[in-house]
PDB file of C-alpha atoms in Angstrom:
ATOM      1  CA  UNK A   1     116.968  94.374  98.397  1.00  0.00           C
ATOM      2  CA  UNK A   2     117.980  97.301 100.532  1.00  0.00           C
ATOM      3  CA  UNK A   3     120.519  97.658 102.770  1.00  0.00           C
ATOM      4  CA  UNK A   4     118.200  98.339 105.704  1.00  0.00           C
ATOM      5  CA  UNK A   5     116.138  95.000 104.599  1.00  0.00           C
ATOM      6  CA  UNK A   6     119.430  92.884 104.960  1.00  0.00           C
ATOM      7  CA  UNK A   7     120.304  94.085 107.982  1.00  0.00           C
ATOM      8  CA  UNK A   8     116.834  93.592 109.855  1.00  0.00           C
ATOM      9  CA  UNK A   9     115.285  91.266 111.938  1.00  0.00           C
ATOM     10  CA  UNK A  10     111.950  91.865 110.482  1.00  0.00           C
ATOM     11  CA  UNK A  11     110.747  93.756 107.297  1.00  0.00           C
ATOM     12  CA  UNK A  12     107.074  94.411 106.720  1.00  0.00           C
ATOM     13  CA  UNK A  13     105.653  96.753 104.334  1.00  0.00           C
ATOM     14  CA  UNK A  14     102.457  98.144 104.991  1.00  0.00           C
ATOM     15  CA  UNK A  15      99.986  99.254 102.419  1.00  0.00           C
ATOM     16  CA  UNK A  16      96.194 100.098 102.711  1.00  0.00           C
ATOM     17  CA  UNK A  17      94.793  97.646 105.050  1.00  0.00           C
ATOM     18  CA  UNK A  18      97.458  95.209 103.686  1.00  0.00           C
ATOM     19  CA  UNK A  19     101.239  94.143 105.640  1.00  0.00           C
ATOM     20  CA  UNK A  20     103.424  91.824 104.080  1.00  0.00           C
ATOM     21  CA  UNK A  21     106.153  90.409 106.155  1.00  0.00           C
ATOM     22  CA  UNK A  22     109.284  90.882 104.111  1.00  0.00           C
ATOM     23  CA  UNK A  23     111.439  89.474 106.018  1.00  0.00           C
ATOM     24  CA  UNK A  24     111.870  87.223 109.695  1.00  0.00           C
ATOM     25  CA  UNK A  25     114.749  86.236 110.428  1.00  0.00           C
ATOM     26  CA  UNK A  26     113.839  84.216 113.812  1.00  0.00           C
ATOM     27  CA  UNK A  27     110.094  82.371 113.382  1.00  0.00           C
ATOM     28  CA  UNK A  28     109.405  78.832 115.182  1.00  0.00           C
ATOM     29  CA  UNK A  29     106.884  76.631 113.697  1.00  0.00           C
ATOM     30  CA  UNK A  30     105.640  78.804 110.652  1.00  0.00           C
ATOM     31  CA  UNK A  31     107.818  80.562 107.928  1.00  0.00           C
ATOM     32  CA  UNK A  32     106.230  83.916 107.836  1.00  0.00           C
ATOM     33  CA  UNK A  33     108.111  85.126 105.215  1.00  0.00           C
ATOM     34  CA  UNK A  34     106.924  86.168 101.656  1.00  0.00           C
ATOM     35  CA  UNK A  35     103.339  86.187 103.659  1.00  0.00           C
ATOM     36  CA  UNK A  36     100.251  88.687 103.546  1.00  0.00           C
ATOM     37  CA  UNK A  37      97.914  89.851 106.229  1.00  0.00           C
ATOM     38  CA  UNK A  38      94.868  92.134 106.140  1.00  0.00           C
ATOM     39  CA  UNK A  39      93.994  93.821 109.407  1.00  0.00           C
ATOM     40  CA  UNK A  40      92.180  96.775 110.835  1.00  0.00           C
ATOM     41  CA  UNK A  41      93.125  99.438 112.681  1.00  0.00           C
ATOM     42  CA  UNK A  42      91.053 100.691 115.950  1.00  0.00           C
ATOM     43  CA  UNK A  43      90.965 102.680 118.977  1.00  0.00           C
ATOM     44  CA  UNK A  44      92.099 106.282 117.043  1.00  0.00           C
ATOM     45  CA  UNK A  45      94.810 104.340 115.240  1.00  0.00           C
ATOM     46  CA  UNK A  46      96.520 102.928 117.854  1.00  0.00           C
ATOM     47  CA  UNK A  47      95.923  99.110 117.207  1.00  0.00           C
ATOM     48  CA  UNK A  48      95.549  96.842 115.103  1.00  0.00           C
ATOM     49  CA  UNK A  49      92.860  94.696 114.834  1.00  0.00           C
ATOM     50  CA  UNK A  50      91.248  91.540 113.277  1.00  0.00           C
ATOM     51  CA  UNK A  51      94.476  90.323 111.568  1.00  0.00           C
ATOM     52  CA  UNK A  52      94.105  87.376 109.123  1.00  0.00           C
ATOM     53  CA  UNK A  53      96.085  85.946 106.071  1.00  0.00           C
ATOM     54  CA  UNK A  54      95.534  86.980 102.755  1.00  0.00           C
ATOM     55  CA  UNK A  55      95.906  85.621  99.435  1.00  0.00           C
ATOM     56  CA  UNK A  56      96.193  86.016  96.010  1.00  0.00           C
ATOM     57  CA  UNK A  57      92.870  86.428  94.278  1.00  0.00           C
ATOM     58  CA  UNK A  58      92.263  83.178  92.032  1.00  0.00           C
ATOM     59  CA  UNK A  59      89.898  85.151  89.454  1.00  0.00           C
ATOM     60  CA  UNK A  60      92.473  87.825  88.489  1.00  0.00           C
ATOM     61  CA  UNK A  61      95.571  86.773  89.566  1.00  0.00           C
ATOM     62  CA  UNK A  62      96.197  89.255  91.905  1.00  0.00           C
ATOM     63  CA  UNK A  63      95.692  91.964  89.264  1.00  0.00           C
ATOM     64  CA  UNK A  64      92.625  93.571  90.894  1.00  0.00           C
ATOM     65  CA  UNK A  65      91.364  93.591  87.084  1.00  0.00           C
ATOM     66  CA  UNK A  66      89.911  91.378  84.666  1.00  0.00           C
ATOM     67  CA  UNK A  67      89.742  92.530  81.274  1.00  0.00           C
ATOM     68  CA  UNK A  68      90.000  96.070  82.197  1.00  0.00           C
ATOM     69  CA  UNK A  69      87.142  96.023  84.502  1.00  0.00           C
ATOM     70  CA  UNK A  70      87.370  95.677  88.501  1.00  0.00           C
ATOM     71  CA  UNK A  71      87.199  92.059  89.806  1.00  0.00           C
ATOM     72  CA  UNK A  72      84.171  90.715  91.023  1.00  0.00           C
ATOM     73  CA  UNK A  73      86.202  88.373  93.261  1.00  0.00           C
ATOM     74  CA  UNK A  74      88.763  90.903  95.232  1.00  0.00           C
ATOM     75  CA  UNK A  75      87.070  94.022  94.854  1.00  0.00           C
ATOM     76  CA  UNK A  76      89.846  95.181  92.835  1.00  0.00           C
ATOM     77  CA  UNK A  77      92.582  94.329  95.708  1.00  0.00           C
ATOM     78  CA  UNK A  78      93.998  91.575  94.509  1.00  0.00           C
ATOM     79  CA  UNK A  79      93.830  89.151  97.464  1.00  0.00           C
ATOM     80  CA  UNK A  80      90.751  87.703  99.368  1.00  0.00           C
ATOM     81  CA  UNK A  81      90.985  85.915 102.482  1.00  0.00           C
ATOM     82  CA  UNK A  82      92.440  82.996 103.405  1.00  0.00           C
ATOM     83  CA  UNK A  83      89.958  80.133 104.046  1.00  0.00           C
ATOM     84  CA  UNK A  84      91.009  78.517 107.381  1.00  0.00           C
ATOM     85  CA  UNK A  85      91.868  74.887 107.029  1.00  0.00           C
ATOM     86  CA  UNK A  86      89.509  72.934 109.906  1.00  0.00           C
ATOM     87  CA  UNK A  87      92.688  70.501 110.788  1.00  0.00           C
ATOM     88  CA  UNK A  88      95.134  73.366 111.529  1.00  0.00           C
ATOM     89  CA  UNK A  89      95.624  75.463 114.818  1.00  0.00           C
ATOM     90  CA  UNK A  90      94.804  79.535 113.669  1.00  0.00           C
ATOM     91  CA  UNK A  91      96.749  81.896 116.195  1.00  0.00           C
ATOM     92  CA  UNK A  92      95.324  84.875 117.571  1.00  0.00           C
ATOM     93  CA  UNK A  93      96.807  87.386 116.097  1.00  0.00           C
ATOM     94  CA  UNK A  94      95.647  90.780 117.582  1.00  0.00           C
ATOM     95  CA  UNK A  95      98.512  93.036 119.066  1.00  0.00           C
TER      96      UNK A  95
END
């Protein structure tokens, strides 16, 4: 880890259309740690949009690949989205 992570209160790295949340120290009902969240940015860049979990694709392992060749499942991404469980409260999540 890096200094700068240890010291933080939250740590998310952002990739293309991807943020994983590194790090939180303070969270109440939900350890959001080690998670991934796909989201989309709007008005010019300025927000963020549509923000949902993400996980690991089950066809390649998160690999993007199978065999050499792009996954079917992920699109080459490595992680699909998370099917929402029926029983459980989702949060809105737009900022």
């Amino acid at each position: 880890r890096a200094f700068s992570e240890e010291l933080a209160s939250l740590y998310l790295t952002i990739d293309k259309k991807r943020m994983t949340v590194r790090k939180a120290k303070e969270w109440f009902e939900h350890d959001p740690n080690r998670e991934v969240y796909g989201f989309d940015i709007t008005n010019g860049g300025v927000e963020f949009r549509n923000i949902r979990p993400l996980v690991k694709c089950f066809s390649c392992k998160g690999a993007g690949q199978i065999k050499g060749n792009e996954c079917f499942s992920c699109h080459g991404t490595g992680y699909i989205e998370k099917k929402s469980n029926p029983h459980t409260k989702e949060l809105e999540m737009d900022f």
